[in-house]
Short mmCIF file of C-alpha atoms in Angstrom, two decimals:
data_model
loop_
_atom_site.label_atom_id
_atom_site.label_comp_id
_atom_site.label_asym_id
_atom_site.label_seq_id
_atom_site.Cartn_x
_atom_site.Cartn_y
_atom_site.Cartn_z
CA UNK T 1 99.97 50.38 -9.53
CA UNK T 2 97.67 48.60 -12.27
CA UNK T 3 100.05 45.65 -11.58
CA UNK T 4 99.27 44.99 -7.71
CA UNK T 5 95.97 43.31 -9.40
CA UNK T 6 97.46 40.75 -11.32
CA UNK T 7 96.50 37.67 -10.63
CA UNK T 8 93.55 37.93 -8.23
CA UNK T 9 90.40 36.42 -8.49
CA UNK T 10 87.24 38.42 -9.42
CA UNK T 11 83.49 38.28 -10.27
CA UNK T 12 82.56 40.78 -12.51
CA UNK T 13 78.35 41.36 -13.62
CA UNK T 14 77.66 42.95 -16.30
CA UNK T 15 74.48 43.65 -16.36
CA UNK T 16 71.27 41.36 -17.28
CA UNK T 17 72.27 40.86 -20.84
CA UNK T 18 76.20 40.26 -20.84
CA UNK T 19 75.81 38.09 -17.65
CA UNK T 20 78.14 37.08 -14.64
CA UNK T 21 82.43 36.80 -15.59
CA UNK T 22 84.46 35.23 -13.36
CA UNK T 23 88.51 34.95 -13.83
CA UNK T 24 92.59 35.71 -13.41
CA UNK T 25 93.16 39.34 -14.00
CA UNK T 26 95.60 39.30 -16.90
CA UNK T 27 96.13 43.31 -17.24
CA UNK T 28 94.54 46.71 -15.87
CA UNK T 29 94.86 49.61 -18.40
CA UNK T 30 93.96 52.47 -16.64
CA UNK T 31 93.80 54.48 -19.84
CA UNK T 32 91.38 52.87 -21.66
CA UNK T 33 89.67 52.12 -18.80
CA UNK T 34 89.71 48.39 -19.15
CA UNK T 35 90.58 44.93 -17.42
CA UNK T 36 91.33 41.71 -18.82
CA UNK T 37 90.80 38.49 -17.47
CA UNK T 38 92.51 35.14 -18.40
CA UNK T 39 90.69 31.78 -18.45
CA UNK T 40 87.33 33.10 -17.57
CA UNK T 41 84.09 31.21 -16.92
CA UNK T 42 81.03 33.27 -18.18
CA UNK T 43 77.47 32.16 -15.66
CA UNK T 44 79.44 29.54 -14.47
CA UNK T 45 80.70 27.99 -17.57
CA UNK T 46 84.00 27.56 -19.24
CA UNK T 47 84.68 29.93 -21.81
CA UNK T 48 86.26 29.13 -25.12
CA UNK T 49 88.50 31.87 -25.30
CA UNK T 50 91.71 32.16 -23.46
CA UNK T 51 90.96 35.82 -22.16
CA UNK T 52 88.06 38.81 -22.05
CA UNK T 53 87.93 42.33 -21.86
CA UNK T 54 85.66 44.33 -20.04
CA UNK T 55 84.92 48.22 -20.26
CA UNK T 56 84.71 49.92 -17.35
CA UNK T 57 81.30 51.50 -18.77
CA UNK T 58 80.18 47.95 -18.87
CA UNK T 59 80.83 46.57 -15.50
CA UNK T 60 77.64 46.95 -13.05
CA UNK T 61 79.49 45.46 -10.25
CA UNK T 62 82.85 43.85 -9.23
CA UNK T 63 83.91 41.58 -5.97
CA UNK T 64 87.35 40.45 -5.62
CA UNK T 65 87.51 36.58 -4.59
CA UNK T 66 90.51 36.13 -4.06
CA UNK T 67 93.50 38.28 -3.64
CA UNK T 68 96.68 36.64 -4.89
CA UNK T 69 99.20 38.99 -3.57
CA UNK T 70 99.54 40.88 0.02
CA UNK T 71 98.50 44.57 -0.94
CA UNK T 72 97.50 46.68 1.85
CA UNK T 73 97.36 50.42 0.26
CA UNK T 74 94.98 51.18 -2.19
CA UNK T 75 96.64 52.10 -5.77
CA UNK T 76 97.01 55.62 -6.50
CA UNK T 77 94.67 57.30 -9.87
CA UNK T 78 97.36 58.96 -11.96
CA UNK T 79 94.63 59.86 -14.32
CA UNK T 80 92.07 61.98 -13.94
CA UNK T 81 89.49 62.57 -11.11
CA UNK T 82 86.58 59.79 -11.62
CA UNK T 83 82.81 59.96 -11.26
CA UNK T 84 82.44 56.22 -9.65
CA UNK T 85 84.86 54.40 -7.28
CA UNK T 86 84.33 50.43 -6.99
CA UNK T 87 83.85 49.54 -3.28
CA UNK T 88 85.89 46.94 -1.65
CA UNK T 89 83.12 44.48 -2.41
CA UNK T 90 82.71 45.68 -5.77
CA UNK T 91 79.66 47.27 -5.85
CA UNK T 92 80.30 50.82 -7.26
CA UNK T 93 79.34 54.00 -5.79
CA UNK T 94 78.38 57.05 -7.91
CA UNK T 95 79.57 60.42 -6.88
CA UNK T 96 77.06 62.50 -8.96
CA UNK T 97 74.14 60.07 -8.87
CA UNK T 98 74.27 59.42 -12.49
CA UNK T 99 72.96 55.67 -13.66
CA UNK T 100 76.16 54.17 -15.48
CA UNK T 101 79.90 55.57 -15.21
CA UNK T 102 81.52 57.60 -17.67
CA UNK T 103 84.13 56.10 -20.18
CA UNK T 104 86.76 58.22 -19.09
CA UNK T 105 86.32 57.03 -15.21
CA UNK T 106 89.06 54.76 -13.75
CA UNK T 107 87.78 51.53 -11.47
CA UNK T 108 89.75 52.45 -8.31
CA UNK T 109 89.55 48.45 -6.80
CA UNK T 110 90.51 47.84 -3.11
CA UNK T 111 91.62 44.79 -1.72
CA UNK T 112 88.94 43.10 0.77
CA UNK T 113 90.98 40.55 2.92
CA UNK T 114 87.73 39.94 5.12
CA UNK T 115 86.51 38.26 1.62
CA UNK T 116 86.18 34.59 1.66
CA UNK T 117 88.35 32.47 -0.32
CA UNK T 118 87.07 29.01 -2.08
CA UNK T 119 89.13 26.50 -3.56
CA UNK T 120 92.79 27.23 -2.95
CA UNK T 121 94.85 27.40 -5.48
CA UNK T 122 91.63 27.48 -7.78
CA UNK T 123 88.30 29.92 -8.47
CA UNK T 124 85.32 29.51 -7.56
CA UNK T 125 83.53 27.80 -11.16
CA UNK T 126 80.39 30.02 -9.78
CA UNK T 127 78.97 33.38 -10.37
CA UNK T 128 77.58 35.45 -7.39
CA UNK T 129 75.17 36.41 -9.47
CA UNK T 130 74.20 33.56 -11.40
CA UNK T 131 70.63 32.27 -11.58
CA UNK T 132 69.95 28.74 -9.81
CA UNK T 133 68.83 26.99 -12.64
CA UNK T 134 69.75 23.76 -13.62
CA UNK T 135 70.27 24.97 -17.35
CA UNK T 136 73.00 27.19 -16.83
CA UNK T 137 74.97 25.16 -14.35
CA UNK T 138 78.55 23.58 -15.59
CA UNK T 139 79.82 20.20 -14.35
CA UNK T 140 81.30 20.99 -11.19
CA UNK T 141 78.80 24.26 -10.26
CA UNK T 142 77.88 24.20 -6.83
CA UNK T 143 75.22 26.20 -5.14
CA UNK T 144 76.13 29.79 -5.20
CA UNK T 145 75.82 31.95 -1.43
CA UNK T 146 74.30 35.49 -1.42
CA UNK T 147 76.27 38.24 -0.01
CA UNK T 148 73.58 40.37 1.19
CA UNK T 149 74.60 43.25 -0.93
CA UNK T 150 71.91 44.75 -3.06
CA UNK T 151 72.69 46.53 -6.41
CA UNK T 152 72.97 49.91 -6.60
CA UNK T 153 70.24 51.62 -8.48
CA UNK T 154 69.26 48.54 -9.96
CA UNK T 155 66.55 46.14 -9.51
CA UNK T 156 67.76 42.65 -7.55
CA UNK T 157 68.10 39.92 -9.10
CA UNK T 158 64.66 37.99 -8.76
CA UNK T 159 65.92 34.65 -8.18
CA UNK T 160 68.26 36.36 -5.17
CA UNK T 161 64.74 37.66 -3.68
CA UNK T 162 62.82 34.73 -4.00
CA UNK T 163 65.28 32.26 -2.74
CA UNK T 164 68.08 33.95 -1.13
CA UNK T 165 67.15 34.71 2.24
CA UNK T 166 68.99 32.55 5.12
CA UNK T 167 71.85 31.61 2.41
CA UNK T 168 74.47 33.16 4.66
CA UNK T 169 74.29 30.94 7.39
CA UNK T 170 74.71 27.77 4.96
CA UNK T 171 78.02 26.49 6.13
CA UNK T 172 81.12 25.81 4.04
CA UNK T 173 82.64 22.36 5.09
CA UNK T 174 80.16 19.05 4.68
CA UNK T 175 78.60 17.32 7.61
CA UNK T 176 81.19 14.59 9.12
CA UNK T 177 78.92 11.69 9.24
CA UNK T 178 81.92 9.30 9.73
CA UNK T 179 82.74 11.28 12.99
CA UNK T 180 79.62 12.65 14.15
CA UNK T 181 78.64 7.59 14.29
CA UNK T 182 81.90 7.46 15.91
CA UNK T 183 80.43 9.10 18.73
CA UNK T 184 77.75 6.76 19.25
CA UNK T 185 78.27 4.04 21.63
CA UNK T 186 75.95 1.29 20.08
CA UNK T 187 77.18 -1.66 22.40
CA UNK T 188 76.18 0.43 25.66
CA UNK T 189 72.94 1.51 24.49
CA UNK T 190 72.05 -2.42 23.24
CA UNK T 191 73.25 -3.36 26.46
CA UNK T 192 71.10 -0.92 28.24
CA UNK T 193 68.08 -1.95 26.70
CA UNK T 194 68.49 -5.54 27.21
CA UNK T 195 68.61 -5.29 31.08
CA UNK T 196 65.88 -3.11 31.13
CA UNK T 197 64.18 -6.10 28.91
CA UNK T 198 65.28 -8.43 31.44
CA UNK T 199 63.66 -6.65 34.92
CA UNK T 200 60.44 -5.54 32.81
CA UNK T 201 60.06 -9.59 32.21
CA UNK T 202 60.45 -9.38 28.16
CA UNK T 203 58.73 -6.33 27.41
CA UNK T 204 60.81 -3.25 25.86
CA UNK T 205 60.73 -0.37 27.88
CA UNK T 206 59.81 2.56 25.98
CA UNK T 207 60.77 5.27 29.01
CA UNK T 208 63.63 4.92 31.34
CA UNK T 209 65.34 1.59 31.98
CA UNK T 210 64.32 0.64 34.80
CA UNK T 211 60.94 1.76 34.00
CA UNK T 212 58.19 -1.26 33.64
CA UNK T 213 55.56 -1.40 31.04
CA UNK T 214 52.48 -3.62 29.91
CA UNK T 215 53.10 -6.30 28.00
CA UNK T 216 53.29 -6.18 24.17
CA UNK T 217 49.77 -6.72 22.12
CA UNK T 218 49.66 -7.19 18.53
CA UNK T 219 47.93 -4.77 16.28
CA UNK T 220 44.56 -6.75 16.68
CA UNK T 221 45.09 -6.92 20.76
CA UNK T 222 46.41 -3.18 21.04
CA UNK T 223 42.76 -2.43 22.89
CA UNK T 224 41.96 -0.46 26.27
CA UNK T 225 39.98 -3.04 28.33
CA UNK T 226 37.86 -1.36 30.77
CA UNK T 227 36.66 -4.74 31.92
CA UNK T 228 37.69 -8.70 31.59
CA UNK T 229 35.71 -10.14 28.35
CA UNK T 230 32.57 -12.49 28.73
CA UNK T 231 32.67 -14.65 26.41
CA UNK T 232 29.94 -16.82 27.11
CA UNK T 233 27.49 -13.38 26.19
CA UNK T 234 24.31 -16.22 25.12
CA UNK T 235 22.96 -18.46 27.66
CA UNK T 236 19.60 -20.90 26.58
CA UNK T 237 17.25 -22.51 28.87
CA UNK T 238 18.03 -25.72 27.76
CA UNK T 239 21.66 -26.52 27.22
CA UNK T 240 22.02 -27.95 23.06
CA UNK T 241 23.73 -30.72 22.47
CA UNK T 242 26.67 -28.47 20.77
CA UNK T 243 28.26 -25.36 21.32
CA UNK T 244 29.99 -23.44 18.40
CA UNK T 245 32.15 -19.82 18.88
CA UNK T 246 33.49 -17.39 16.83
CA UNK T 247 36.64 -16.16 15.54
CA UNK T 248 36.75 -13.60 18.03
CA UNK T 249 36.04 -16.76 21.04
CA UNK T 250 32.35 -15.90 21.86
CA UNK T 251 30.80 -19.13 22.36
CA UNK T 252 27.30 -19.82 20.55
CA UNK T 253 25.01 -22.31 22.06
CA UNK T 254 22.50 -24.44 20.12
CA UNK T 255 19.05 -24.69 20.37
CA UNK T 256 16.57 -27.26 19.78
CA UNK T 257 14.40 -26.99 16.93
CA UNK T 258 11.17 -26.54 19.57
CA UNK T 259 13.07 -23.68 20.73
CA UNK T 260 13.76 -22.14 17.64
CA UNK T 261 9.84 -22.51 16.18
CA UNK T 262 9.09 -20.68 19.13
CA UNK T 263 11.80 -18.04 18.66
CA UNK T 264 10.38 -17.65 15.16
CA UNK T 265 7.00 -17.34 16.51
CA UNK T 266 7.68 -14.68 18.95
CA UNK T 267 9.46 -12.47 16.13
CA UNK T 268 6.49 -12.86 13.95
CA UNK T 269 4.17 -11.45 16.63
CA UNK T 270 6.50 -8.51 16.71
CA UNK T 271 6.14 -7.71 13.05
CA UNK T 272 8.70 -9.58 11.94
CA UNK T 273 6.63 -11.54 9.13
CA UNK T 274 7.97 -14.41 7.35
CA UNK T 275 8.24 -12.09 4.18
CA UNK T 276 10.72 -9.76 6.37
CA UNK T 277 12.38 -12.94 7.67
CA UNK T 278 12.34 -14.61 4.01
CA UNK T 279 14.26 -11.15 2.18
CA UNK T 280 16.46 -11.21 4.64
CA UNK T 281 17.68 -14.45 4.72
CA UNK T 282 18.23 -14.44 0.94
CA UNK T 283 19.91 -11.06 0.95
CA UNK T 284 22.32 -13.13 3.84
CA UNK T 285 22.65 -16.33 1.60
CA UNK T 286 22.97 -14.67 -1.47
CA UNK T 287 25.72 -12.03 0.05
CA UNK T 288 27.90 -15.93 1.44
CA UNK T 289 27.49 -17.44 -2.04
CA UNK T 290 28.75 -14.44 -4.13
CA UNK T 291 32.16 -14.56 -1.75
CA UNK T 292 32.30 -18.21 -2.47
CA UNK T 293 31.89 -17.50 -6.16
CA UNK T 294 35.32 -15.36 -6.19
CA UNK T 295 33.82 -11.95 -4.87
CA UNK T 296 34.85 -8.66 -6.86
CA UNK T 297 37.95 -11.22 -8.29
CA UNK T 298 35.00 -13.17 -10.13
CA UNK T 299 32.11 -10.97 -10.53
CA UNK T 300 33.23 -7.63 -12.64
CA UNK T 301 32.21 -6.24 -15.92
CA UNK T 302 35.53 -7.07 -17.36
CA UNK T 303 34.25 -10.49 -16.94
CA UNK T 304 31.06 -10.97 -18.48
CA UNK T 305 31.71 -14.10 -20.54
CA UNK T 306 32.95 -15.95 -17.60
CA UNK T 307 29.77 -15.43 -15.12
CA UNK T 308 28.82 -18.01 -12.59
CA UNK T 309 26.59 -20.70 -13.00
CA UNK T 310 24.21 -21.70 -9.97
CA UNK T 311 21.76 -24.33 -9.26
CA UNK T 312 19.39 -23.96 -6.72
CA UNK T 313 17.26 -27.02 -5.39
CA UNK T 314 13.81 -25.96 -3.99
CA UNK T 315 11.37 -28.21 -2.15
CA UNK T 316 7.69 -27.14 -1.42
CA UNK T 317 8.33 -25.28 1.87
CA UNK T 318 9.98 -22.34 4.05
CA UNK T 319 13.20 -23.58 3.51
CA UNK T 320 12.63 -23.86 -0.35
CA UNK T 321 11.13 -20.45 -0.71
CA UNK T 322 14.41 -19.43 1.22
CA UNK T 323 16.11 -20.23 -1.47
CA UNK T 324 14.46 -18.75 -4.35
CA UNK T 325 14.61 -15.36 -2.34
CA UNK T 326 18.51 -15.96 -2.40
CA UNK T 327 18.36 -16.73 -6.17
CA UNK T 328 16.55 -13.86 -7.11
CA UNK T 329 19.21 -11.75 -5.19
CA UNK T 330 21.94 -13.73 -7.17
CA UNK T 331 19.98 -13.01 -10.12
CA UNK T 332 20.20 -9.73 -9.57
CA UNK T 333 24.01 -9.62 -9.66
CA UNK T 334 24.50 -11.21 -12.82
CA UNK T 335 24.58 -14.93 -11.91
CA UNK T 336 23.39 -17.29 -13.91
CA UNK T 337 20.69 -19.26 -11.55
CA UNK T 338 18.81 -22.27 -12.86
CA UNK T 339 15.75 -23.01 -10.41
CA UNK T 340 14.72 -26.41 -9.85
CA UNK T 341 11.34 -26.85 -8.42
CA UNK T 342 8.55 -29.46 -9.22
CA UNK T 343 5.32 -28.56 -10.03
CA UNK T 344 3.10 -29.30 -7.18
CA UNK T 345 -0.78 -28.96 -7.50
CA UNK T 346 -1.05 -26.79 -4.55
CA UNK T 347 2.29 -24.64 -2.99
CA UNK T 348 2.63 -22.23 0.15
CA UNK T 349 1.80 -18.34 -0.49
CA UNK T 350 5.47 -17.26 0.38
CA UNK T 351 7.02 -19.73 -2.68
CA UNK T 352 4.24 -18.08 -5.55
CA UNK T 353 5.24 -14.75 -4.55
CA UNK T 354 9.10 -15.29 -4.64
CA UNK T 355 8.67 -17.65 -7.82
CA UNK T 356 6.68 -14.48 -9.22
CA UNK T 357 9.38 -12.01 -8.20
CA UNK T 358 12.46 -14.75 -9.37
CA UNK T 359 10.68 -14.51 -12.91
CA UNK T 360 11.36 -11.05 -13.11
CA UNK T 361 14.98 -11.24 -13.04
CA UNK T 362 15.49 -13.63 -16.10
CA UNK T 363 16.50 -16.76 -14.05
CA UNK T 364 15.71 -19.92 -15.47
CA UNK T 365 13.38 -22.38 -14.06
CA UNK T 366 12.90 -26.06 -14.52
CA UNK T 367 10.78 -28.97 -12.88
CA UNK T 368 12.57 -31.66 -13.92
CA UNK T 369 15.80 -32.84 -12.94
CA UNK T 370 16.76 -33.87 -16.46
CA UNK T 371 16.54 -30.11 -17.55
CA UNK T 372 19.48 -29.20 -15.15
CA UNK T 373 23.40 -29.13 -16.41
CA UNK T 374 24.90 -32.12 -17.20
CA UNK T 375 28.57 -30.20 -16.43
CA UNK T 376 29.47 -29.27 -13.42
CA UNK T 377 28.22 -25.71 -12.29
CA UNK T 378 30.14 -23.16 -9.66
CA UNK T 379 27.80 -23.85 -6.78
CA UNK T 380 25.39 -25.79 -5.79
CA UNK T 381 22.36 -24.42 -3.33
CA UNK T 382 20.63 -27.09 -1.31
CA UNK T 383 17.08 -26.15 -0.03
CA UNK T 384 15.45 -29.58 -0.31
CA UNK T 385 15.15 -30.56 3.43
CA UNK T 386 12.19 -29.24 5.64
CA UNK T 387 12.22 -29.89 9.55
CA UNK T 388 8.85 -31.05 9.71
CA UNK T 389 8.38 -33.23 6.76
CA UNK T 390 10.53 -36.12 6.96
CA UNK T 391 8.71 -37.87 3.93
CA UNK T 392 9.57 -35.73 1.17
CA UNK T 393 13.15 -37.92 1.05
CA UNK T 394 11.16 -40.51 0.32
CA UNK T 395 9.75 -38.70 -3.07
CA UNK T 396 11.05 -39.32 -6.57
CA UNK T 397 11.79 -35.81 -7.21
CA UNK T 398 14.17 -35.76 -4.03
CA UNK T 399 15.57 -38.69 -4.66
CA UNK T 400 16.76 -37.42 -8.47
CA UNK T 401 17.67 -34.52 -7.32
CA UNK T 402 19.88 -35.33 -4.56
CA UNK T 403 21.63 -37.84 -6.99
CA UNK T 404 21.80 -34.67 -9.20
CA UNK T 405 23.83 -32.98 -6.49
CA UNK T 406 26.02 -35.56 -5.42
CA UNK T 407 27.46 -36.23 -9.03
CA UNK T 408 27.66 -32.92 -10.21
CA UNK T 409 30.99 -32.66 -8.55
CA UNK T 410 30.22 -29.31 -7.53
CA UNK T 411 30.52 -27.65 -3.91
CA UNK T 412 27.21 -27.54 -1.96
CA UNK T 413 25.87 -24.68 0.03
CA UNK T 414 22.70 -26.04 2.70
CA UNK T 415 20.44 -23.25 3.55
CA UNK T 416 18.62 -23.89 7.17
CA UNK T 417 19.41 -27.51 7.02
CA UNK T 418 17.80 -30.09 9.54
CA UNK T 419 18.97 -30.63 13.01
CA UNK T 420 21.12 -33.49 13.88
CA UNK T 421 19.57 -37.08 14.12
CA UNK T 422 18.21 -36.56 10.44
CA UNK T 423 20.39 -37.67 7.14
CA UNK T 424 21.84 -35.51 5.09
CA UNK T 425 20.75 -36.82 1.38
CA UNK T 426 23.13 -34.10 -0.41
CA UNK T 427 26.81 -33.50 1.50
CA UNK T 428 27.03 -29.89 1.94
CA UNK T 429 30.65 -28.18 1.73
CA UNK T 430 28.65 -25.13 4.28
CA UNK T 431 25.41 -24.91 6.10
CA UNK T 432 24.41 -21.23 6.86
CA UNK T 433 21.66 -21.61 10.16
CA UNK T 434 19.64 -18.67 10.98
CA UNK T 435 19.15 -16.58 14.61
CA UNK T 436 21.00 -19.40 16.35
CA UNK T 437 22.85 -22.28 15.32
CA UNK T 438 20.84 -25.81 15.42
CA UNK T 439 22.76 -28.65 16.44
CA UNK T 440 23.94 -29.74 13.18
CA UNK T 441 25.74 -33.23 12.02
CA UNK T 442 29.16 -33.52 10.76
CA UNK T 443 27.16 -33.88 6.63
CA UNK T 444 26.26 -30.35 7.26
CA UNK T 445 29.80 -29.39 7.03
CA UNK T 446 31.48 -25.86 7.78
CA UNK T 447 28.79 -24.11 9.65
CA UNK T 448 27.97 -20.45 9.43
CA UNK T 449 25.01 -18.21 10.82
CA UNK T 450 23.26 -15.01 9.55
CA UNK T 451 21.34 -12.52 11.34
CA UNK T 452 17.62 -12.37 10.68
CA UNK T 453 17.04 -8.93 12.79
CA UNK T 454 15.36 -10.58 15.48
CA UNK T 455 15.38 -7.64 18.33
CA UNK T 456 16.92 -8.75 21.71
CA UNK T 457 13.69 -8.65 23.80
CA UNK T 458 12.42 -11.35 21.78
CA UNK T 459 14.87 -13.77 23.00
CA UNK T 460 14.58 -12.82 26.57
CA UNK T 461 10.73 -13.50 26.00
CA UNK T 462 11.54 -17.58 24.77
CA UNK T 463 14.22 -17.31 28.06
CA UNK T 464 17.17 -16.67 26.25
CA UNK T 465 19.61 -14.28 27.37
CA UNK T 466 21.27 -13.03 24.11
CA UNK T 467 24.02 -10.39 23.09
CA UNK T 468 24.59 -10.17 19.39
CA UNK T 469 27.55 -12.13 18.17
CA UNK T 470 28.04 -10.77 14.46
CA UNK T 471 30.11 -6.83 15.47
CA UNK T 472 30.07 -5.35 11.91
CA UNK T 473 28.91 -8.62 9.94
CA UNK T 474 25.71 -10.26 9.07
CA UNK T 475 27.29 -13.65 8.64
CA UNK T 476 30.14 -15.18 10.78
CA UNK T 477 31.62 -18.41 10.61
CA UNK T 478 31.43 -20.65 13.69
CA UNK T 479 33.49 -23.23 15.27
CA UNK T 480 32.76 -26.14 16.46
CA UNK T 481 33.64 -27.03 20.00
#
């Protein structure tokens, strides 16, 4: 009955060494104990030869995939009695618990019709027990399913115990994307989320539809108020002649400059010394001009032969030793800074001490206006004016130097500059003020401000009610009103 198997479809392993066969059975000889299989992939491959045989001392296991012709009896042995039987799913069963079968045992193989079938008309280009490696996979290999059968009295395949678990519920047909959209009723769904659009007033409804919601913010707005915003937080005594805000809409009153000598005065009594106040204003002045130098896009060591070039104006007062505090800090960060101060027979304690600390950092200083660049430099730092001494405008020195810094052609930078009502000898691009903005003139141009660290209490002792402006910043730009 050797002929009832011809033509079916069957997956024979043959151990670890010989590998996975998969093919037509050609022939069954019975008395050699053999089967032949025509045009047989080997691990999923094509072989080159038209047909192999197997010994039945060779094959480890054997599942039919396909049975070609309707047999319902199993085929009688006219041999002799065997020591192994192969099981409907072709894993063989020893009778006398020996490891491998004898040669002279017949393969007894019973047709499974519960077994499932794969390409029709075809078989499947896949070994059951082929490893999942991308190596050993042909052309058209797809992923092989387990069966959930172990191997008798030999170890599992370790692939088939790492990664085989849950393969049985993997179904056979592909998703139907095509008919799984069709269902999908776009135009009703659009259609219900524009009338709920329409009753919430313009803003999408993210529950039901006729469920309302809070308007939309942007990612900047997206914040839980627990109150409406004040935005006039500073109130003065005496209302300036100019009111600035921020980006964020806080509005910044001026204050006169009798106001703000008072403010200063009041700090100072508090420990806040003009050194303190002098360090920190140049750490503020120097942090502004290194942004308007290009920031980390100008200053990095990749750039060394390209490092900005500053010129710093000084007069003989606060404001001047303001300004060599913020060149020393410039200094510091590898910026060429060329001091210009005259030599005066007799100069405030605060300017010896920063022009003894600025000669530290390898800056270059000059008294003369003819020892400053003739090119054009990156930035120019204006500390000439003083609020109390009108008259040094008047002086030669100021005069040249001023001159110097309108034809350089370079942008200007005014550090505490003068309150309105007084020229501006040297157009400044930006004016940083300090505490609280003075009211400046239109020559101061773009106006910023920089915190000191002047506690609240002290401006509730000069009568000004004050909530800090600057959030996470120690110098803001303001607006002008």
């Amino acid at each position: 009955m050797a002929a009832d198997w011809i033509g079916c479809l069957v997956s024979i392993h043959c151990g670890p060494t010989l590998g996975v066969y998969q093919g037509e059975v050609s022939s069954v000889d019975q008395t050699s104990q053999t089967i032949s299989l025509r045009h047989p992939f080997h691990n999923g491959v094509k072989c080159t030869v038209p047909e192999v045989t197997f010994s039945a001392m060779d094959i480890k296991d054997l599942k039919i995939l396909e049975i070609r012709k309707s047999s319902t009896e199993v085929p009688k042995q006219n041999g002799p009695d065997t020591n192994s039987t192969l099981t409907p799913h072709g894993g063989r069963k020893d009778k006398g618990g020996g490891g491998g079968a004898p040669v002279n045992s017949t393969p007894v193989m019973v047709p499974n019709k519960t077994e499932p079938k794969t390409q029709e008309g075809g078989m499947s280009p896949v070994p059951h027990y082929s490893k999942r490696s991308s190596s050993c996979r042909g052309p058209n290999q797809a992923t092989p399913k387990k069966n959930g059968l172990k191997n008798g009295g030999h170890m599992k395949n370790k692939d088939d115990e790492c990664f085989g678990d849950g393969m049985d519920d993997v179904p056979d047909e592909d998703f139907d994307f095509e008919g799984n959209l069709a269902l999908f009723d776009k135009a009703a769904v659009f259609s219900q989320i524009d009338s709920s659009e329409r009753r919430g007033n313009g803003a999408r409804s993210r529950g039901t539809p006729g469920e309302q919601t809070p308007s939309r913010y942007r990612h900047d707005e997206n914040i839980l108020e627990a109150k409406p915003v004040v935005y006039r937080q500073i109130m003065v005594p005496q209302n300036g002649t100019k009111e600035y805000s921020t980006d964020s809409g806080l509005v910044v009153p001026s204050i006169s400059f009798e106001l703000h000598k008072r403010l200063l005065a009041a700090a100072e009594s508090h420990g806040l010394s003009l050194e303190r106040r002098l360090e920190m204003t140049g750490i503020c002045a120097s942090q502004m001009a290194l942004t308007l130098l290009g920031g980390p896009n100008r200053l990095t060591p990749k750039n060394v032969h390209q490092r900005p070039t500053v010129a710093l104006l000084c007069g003989p007062h606060v404001q001047g030793a303001q300004g060599i505090s913020c060149g020393r800090h410039l200094a510091n960060h590898e910026v060429e800074v060329i001091l210009f101060l005259p030599n005066f027979v007799k100069m405030l304690e605060a300017i010896t001490s920063e022009l003894a600390l600025f000669g530290k950092t390898g800056g270059k200083l000059v008294s003369n206006v003819k020892d400053l660049p003739e090119t054009p430099v990156d930035l120019v730092i204006n500390c000439l004016d003083s609020h109390e001494n009108g008259f040094l405008r008047e002086q030669p020195w100021y005069k040249a130097a001023a001159d110097w810094a309108n034809q350089n052609r370079a942008p200007v930078l005014s550090i505490d500059p003068p309150v309105s009502g007084q020229a501006h000898a040297v157009e400044a691009k930006w004016s940083l003020s300090l505490g609280l903005p003075l009211p400046l003139s239109d020559g101061a141009g773009r106006v910023y401000l920089c915190d000191i660290g002047i506690p609240r209490q002290v401006f509730q002792e000069v009568g000004i009610k004050y909530h800090s402006p600057f959030g996470c910043k120690f110098v803001i730009p303001l607006h002008s009103e």
